[in-house]
Coordinates of N, CA and C in Angstrom, one line a residue:
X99 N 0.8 -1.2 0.0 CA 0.0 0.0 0.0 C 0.9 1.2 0.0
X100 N 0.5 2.2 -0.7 CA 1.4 3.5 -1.1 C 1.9 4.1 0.7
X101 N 0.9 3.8 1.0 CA 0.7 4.6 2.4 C 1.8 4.1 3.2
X102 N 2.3 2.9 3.6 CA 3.7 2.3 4.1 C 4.4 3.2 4.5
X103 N 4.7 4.0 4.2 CA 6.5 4.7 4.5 C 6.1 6.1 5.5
X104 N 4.5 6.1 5.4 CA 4.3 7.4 6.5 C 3.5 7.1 8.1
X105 N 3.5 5.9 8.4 CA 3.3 5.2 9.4 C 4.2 4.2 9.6
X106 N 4.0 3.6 11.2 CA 5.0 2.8 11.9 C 4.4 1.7 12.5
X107 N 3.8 0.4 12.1 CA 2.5 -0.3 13.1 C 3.8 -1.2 13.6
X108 N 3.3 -1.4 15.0 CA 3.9 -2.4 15.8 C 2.0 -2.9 16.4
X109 N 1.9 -4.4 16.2 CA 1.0 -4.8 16.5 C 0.1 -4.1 16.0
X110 N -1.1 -3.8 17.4 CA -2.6 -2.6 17.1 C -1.5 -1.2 17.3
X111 N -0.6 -1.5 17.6 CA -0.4 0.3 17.6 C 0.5 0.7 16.6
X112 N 0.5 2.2 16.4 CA 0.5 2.8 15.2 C 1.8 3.8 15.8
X113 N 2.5 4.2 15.0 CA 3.3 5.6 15.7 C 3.9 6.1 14.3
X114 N 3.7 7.7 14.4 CA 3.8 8.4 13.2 C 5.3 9.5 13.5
X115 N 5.7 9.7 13.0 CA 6.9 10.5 13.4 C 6.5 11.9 13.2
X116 N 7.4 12.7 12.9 CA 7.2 14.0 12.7 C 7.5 14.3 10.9
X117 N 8.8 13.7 10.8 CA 9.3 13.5 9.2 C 8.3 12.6 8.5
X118 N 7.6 11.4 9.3 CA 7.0 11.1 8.5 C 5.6 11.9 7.7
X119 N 4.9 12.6 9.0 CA 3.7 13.4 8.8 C 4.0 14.7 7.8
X120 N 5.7 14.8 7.9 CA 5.8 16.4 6.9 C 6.2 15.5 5.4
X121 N 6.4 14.4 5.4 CA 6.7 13.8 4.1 C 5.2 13.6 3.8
X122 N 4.8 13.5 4.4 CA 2.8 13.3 3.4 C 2.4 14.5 3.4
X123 N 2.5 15.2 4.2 CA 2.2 16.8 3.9 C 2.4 17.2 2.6
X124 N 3.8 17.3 2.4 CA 4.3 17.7 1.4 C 4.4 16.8 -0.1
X125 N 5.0 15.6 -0.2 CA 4.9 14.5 -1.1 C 3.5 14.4 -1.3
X126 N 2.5 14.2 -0.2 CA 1.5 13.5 -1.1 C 0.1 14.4 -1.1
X127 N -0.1 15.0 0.3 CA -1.0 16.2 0.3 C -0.6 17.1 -0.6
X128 N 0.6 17.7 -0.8 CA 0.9 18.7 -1.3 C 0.4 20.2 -0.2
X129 N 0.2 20.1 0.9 CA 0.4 20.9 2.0 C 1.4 21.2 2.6
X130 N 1.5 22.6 2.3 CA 3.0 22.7 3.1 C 2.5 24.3 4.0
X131 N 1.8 23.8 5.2 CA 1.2 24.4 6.2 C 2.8 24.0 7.1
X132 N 3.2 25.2 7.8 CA 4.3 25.0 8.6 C 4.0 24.5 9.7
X133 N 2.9 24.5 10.3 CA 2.3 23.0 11.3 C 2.3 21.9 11.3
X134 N 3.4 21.4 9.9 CA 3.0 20.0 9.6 C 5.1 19.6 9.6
X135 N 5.3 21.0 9.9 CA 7.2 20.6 9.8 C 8.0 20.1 11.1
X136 N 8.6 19.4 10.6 CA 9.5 18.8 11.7 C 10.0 19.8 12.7
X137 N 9.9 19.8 13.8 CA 10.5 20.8 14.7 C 9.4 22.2 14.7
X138 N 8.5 21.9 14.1 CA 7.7 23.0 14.3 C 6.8 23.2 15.6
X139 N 7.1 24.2 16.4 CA 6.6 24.7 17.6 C 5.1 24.3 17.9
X140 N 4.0 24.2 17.2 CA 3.2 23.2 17.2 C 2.6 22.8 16.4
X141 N 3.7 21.6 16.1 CA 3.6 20.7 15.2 C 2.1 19.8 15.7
X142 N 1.9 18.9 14.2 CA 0.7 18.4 14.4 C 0.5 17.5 13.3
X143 N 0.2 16.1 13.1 CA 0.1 15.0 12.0 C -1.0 15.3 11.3
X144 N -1.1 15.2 9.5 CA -2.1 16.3 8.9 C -3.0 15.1 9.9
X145 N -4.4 16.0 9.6 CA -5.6 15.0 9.4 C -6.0 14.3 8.3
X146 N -5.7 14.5 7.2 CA -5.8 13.9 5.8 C -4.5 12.2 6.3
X147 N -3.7 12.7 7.1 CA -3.1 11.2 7.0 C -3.7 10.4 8.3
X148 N -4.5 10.6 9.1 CA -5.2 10.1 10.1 C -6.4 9.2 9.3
X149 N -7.0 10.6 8.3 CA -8.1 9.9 7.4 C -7.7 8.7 6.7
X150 N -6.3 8.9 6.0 CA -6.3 7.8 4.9 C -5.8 6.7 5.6
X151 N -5.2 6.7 7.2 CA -5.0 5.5 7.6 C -6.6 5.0 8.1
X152 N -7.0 5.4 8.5 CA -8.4 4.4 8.5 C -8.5 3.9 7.6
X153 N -8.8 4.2 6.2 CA -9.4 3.7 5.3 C -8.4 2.7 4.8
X154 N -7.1 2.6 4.8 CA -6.1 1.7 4.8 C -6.2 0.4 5.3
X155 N -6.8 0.5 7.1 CA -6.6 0.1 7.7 C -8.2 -0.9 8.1
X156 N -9.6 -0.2 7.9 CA -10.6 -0.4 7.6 C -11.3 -0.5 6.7
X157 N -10.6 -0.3 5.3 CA -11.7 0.0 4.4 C -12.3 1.2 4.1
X158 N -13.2 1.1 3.0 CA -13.4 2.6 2.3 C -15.2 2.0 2.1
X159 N -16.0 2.6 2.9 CA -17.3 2.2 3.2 C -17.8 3.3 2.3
X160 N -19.4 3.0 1.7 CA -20.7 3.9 1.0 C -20.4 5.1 1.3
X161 N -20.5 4.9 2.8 CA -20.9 6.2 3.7 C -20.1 6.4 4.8
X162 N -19.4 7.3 4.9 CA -18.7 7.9 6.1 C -18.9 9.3 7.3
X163 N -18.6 9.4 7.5 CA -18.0 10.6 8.5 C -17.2 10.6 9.5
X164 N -16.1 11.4 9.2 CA -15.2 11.4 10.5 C -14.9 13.2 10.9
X165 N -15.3 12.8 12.7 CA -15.0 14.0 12.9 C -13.8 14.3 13.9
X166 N -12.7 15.4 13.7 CA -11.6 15.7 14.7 C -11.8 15.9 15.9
X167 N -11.2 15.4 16.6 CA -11.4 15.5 17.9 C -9.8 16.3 18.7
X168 N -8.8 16.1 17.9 CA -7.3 16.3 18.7 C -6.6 16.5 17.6
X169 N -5.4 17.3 17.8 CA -4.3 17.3 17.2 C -3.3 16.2 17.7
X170 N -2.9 15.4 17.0 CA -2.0 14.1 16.6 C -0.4 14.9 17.3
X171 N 0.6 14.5 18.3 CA 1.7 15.0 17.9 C 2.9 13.6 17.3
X172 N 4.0 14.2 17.6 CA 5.0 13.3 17.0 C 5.3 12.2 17.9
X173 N 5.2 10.9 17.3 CA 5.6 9.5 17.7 C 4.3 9.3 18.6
X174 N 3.3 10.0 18.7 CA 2.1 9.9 19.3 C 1.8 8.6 19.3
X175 N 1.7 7.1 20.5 CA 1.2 5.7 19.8 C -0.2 5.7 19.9
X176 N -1.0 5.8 18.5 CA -2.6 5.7 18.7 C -2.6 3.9 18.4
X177 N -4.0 3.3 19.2 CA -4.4 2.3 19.3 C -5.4 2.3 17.8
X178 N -4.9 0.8 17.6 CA -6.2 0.2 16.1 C -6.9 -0.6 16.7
X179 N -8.0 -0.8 17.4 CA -8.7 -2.2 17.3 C -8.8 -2.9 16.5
X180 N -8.6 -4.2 16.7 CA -8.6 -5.1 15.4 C -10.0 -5.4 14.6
X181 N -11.2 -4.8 15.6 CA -12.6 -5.2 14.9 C -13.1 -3.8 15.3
X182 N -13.6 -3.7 14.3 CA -14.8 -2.3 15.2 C -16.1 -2.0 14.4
X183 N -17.1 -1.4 14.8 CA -17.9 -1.6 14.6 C -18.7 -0.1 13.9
X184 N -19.7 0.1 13.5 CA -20.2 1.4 12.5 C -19.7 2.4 13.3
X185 N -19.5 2.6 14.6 CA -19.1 3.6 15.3 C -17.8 3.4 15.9
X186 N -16.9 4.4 15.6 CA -15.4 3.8 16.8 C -14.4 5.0 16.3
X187 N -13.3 5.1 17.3 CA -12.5 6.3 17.6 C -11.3 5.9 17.5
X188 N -10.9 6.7 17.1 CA -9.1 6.1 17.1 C -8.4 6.9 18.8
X189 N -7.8 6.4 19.1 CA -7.7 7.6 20.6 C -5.6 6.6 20.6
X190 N -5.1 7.3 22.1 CA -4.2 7.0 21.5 C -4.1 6.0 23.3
X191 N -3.0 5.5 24.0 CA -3.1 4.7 24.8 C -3.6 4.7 26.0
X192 N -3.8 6.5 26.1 CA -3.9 6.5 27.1 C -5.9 7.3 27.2
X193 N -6.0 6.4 26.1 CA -7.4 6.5 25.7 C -8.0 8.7 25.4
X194 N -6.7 8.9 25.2 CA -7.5 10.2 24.5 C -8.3 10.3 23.2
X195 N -9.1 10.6 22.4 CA -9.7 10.5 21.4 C -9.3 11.7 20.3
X196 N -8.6 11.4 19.0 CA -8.3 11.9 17.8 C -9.0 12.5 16.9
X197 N -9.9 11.3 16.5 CA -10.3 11.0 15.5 C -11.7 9.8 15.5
X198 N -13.1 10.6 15.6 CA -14.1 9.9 15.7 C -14.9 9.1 14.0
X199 N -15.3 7.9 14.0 CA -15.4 7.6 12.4 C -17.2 6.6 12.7
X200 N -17.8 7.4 11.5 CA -19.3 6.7 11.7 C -19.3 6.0 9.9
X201 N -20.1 5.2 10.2 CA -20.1 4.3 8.5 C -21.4 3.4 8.7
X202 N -21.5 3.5 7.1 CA -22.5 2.7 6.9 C -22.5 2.3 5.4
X203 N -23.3 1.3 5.1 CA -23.3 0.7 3.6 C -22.2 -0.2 3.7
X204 N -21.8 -1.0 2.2 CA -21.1 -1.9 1.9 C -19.5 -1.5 2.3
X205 N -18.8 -2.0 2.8 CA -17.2 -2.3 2.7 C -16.6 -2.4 1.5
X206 N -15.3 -1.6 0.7 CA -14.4 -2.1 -0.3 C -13.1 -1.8 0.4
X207 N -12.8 -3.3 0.3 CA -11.4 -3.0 0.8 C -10.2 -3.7 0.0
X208 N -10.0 -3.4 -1.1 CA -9.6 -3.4 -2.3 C -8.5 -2.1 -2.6
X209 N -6.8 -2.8 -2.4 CA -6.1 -1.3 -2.4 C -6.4 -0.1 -3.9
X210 N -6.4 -0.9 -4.7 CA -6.8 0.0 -6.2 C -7.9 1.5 -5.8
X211 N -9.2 1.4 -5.3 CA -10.2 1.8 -5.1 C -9.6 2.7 -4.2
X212 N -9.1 2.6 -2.8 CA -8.6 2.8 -1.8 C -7.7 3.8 -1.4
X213 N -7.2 3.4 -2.4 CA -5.9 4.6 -3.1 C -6.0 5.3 -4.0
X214 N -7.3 5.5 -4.6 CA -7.3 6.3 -5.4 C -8.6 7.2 -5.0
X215 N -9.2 6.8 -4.2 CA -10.0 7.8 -3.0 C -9.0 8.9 -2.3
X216 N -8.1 8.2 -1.5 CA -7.2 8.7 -0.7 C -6.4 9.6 -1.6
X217 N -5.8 9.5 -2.6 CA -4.9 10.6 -3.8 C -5.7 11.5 -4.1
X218 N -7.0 11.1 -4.8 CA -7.6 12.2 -4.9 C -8.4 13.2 -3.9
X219 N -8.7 12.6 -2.5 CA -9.2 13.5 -2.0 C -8.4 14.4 -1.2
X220 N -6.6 13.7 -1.1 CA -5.5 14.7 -0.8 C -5.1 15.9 -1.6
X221 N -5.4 15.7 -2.8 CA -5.1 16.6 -3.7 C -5.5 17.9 -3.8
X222 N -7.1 17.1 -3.5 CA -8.5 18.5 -3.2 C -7.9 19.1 -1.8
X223 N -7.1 18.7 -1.2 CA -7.4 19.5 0.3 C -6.1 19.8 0.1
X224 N -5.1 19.8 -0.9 CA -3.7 20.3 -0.9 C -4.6 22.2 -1.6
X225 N -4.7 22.4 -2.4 CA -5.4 23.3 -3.0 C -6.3 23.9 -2.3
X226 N -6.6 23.4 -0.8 CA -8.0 24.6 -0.4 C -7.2 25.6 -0.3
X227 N -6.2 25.8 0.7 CA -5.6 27.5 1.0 C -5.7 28.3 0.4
X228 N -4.7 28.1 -0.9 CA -4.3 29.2 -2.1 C -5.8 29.6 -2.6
X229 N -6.5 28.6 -3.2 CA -7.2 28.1 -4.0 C -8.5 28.5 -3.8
X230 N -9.0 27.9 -2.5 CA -10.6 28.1 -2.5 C -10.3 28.9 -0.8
X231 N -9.5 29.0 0.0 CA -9.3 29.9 1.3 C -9.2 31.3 1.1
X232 N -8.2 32.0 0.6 CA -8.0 33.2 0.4 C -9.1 33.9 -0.1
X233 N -9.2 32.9 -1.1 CA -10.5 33.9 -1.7 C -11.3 33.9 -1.4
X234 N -12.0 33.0 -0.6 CA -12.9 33.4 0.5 C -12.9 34.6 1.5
X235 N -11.2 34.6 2.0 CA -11.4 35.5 3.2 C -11.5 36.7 2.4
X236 N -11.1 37.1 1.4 CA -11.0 38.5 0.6 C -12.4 38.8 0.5
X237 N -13.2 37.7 0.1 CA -14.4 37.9 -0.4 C -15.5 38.7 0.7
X238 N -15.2 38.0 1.9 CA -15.6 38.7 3.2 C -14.3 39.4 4.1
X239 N -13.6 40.1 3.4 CA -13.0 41.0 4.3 C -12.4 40.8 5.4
X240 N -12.2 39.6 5.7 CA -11.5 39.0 6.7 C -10.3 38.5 6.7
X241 N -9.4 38.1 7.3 CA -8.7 36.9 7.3 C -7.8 36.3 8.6
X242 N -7.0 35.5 8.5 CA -6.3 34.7 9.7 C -5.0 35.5 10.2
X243 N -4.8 35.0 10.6 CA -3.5 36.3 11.2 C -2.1 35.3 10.7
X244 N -1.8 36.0 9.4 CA -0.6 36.1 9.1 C 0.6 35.5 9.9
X245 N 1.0 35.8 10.6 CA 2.5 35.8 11.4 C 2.1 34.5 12.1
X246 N 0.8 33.8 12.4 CA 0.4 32.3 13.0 C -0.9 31.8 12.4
X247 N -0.5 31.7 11.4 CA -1.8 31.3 10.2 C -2.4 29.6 10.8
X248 N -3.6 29.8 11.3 CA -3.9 28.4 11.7 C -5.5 28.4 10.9
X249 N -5.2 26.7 10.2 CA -6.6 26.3 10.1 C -7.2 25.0 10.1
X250 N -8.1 24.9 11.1 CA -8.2 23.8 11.7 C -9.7 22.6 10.7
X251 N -8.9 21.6 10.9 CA -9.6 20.4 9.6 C -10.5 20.0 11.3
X252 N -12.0 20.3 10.7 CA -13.0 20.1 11.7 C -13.4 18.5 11.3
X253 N -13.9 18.4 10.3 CA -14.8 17.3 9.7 C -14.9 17.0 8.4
X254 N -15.3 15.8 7.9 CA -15.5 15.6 6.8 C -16.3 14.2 6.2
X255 N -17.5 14.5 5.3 CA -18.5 13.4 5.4 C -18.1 12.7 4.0
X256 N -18.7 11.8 3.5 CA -19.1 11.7 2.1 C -20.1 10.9 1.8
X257 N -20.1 10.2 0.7 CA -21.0 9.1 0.4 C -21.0 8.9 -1.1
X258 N -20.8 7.2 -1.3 CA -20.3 6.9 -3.1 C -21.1 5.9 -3.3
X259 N -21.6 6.3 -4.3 CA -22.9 5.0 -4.9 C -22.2 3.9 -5.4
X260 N -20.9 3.4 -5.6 CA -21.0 2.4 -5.6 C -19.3 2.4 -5.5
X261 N -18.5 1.3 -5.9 CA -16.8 0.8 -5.8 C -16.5 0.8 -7.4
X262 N -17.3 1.0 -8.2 CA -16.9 0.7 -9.6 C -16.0 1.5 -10.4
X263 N -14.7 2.2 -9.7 CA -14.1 3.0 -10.5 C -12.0 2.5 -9.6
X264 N -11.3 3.4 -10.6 CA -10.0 2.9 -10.7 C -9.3 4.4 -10.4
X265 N -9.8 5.1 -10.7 CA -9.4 6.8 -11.1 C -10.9 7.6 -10.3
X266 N -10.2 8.7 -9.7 CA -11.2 9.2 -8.8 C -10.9 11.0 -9.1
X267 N -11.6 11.6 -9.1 CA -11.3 13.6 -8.8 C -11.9 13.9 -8.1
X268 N -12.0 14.5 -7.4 CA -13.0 15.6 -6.8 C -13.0 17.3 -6.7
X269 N -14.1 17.8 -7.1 CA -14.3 18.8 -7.6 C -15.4 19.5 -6.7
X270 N -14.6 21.0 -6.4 CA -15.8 21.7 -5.6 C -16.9 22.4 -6.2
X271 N -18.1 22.3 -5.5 CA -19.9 22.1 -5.6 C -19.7 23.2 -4.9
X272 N -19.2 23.8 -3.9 CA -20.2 24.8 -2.8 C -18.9 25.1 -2.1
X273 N -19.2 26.7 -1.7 CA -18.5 26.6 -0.6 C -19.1 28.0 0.3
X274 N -18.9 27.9 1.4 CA -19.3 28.9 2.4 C -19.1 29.6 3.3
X275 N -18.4 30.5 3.8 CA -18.2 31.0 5.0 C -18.8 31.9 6.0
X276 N -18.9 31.3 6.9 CA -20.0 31.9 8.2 C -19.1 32.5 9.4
X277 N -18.9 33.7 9.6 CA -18.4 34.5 10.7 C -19.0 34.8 11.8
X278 N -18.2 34.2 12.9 CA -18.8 34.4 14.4 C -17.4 35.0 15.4
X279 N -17.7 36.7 14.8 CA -16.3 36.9 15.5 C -14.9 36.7 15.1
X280 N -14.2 36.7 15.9 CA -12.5 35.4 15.2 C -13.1 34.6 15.0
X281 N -14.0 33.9 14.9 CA -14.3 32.6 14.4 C -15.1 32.4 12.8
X282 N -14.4 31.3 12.1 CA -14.9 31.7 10.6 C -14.9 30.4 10.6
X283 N -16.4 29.5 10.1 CA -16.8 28.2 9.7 C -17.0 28.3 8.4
X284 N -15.6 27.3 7.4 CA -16.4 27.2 6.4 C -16.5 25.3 6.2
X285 N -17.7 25.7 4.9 CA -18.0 24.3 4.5 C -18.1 24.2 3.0
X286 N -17.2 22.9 2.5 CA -16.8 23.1 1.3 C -17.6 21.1 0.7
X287 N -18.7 21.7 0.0 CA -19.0 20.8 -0.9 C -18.4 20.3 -1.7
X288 N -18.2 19.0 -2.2 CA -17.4 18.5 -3.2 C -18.4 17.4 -4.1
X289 N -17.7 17.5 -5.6 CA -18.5 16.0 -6.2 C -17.3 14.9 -6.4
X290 N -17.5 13.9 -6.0 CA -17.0 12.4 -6.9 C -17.0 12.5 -8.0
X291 N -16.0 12.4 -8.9 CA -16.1 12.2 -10.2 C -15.1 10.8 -10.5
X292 N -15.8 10.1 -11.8 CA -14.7 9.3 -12.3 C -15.5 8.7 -13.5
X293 N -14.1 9.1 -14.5 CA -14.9 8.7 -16.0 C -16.0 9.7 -16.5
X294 N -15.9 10.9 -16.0 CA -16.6 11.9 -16.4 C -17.9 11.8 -15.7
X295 N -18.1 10.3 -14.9 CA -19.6 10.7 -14.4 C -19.6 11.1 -12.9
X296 N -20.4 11.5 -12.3 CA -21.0 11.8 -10.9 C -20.9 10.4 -9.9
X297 N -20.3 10.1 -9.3 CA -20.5 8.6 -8.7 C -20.5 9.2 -6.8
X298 N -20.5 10.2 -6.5 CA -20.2 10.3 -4.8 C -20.3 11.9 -4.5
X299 N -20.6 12.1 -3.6 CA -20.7 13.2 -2.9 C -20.1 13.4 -1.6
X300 N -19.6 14.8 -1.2 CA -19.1 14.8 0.3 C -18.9 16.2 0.8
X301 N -18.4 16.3 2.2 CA -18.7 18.2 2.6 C -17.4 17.5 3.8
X302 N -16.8 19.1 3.9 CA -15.6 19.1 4.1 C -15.9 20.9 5.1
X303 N -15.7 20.2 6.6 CA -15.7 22.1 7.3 C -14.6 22.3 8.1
X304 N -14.0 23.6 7.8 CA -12.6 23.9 8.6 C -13.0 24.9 9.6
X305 N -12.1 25.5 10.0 CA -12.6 26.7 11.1 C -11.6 27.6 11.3
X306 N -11.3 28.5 10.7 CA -10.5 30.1 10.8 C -10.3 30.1 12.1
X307 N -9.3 30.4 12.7 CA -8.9 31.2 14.1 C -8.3 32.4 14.2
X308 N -9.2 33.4 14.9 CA -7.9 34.8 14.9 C -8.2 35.5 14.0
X309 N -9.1 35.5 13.6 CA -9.3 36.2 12.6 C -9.8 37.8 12.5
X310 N -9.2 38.6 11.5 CA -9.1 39.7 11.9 C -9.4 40.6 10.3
X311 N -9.3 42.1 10.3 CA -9.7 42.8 9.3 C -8.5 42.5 8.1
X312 N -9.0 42.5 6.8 CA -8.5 41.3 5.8 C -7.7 42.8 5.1
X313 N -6.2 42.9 5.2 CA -5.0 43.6 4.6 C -4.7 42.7 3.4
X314 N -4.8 43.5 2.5 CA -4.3 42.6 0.8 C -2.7 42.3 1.1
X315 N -2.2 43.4 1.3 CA -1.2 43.2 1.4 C -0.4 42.3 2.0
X316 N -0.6 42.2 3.2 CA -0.6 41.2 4.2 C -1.1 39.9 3.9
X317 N -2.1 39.6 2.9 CA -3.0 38.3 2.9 C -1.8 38.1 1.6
X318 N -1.3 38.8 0.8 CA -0.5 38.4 -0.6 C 1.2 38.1 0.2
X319 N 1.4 38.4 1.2 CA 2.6 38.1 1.7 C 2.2 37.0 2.5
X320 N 1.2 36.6 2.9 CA 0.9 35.0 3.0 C 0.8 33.9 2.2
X321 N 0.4 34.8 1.3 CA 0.3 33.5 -0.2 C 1.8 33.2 -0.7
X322 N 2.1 34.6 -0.8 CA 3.6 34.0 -1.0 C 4.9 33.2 -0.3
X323 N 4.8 33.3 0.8 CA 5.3 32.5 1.7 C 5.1 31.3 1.4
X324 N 3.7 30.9 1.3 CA 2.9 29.9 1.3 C 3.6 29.0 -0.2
X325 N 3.5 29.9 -1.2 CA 4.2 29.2 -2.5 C 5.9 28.9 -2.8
X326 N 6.2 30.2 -2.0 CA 7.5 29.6 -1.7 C 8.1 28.4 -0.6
X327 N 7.7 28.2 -0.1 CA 7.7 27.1 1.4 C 7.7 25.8 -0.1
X328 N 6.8 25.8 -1.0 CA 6.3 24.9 -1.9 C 7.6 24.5 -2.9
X329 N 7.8 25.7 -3.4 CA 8.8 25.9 -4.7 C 10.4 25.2 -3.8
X330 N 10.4 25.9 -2.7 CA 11.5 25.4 -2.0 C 11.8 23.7 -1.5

């Protein structure tokens, strides 16, 4: 499985390093959020690689939802149960809770399918910042505070009518942002695509922190940072 080299299983337990979490950041998310770097002051394992180890690790169900519960740190050992059931939590030994996961419908657990869910829906969430974030915050005059740019992966649902594909996109449907103060909820619709047709749907909500009156200037010396961190 692709996924191999960014996890560490001994038995049910799992342990992620720091280099490994900034190598999927970067290599396969294509996130290069400085929260996700080695030695970074608060560092944190993405949630995109928490997601795709479940589905590695359980299967890739009809219907999901998984919601955040914790920031992951380095060499963190989270527990796998070996069986679990529509409802169950990844938490780590000492029973704190990460990562909550609900399911329903048929199981594929088929690496082809599996990994090609997981690529493509890293790709979509490498591209929200630049892509579908900024321009939101401009759009409402807002934004995050520059000098500690945090944005927090709340949740994320879906649902796929069926396993019959090899190649997977996803493409954004919607998106929205709701201001409560420093506090900015957005939620970002997406469609399943593969082979040109519609096969799945899913919603994706982050949450802005800090947020404050939106400087172009300032928001364009974040992007660039942001692209250079990349280029580099």
């Amino acid at each position: 499985m692709f996924l191999s080299p960014y996890f560490t299983k001994q038995d049910q337990s799992v342990f992620i390093s720091a280099q490994q979490a900034s190598d999927f950041a970067k290599k396969v998310a294509e996130d290069f959020n400085p929260i996700h770097d080695v030695g970074a002051k608060r560092f944190c394992v993405p949630g995109d690689l928490l997601f795709a180890l479940v589905l590695t690790e359980y299967g890739l169900s009809q219907n999901m939802q998984f919601k955040f519960a914790g920031m992951v740190g380095d060499n963190v050992e989270l527990h796998l149960d070996k069986s679990v059931t529509d409802q169950f939590s990844i938490c780590d030994t000492k029973g704190k809770e990460y990562l909550h996961i609900e399911r329903q419908g048929e199981v594929c657990k088929c690496d082809v399918q599996t990994a090609a869910f997981i690529k493509s829906y890293v790709a979509f969430s490498g591209l929200n910042f630049i892509h579908v974030l900024m321009p939101m915050m401009k759009q409402h005059q807002v934004m995050i505070n520059p000098e500690r740019p945090l944005v927090i992966y709340e949740s994320m649902s879906f649902h796929l009518e069926h396993f019959d594909f090899s190649t997977m996109s996803l493409h954004l449907a919607e998106q929205s942002l709701v201001i409560n103060g420093k506090r900015g909820d957005v939620t970002l619709t997406f469609e399943l695509h593969s082979e040109g047709k519609v096969i799945g749907s899913g919603v994706k909500t982050l949450v802005l922190s800090g947020l404050r009156e939106y400087d172009d200037e300032k928001a364009q010396q974040m992007c660039d940072r942001y692209e250079n961190r990349k280029k580099n």
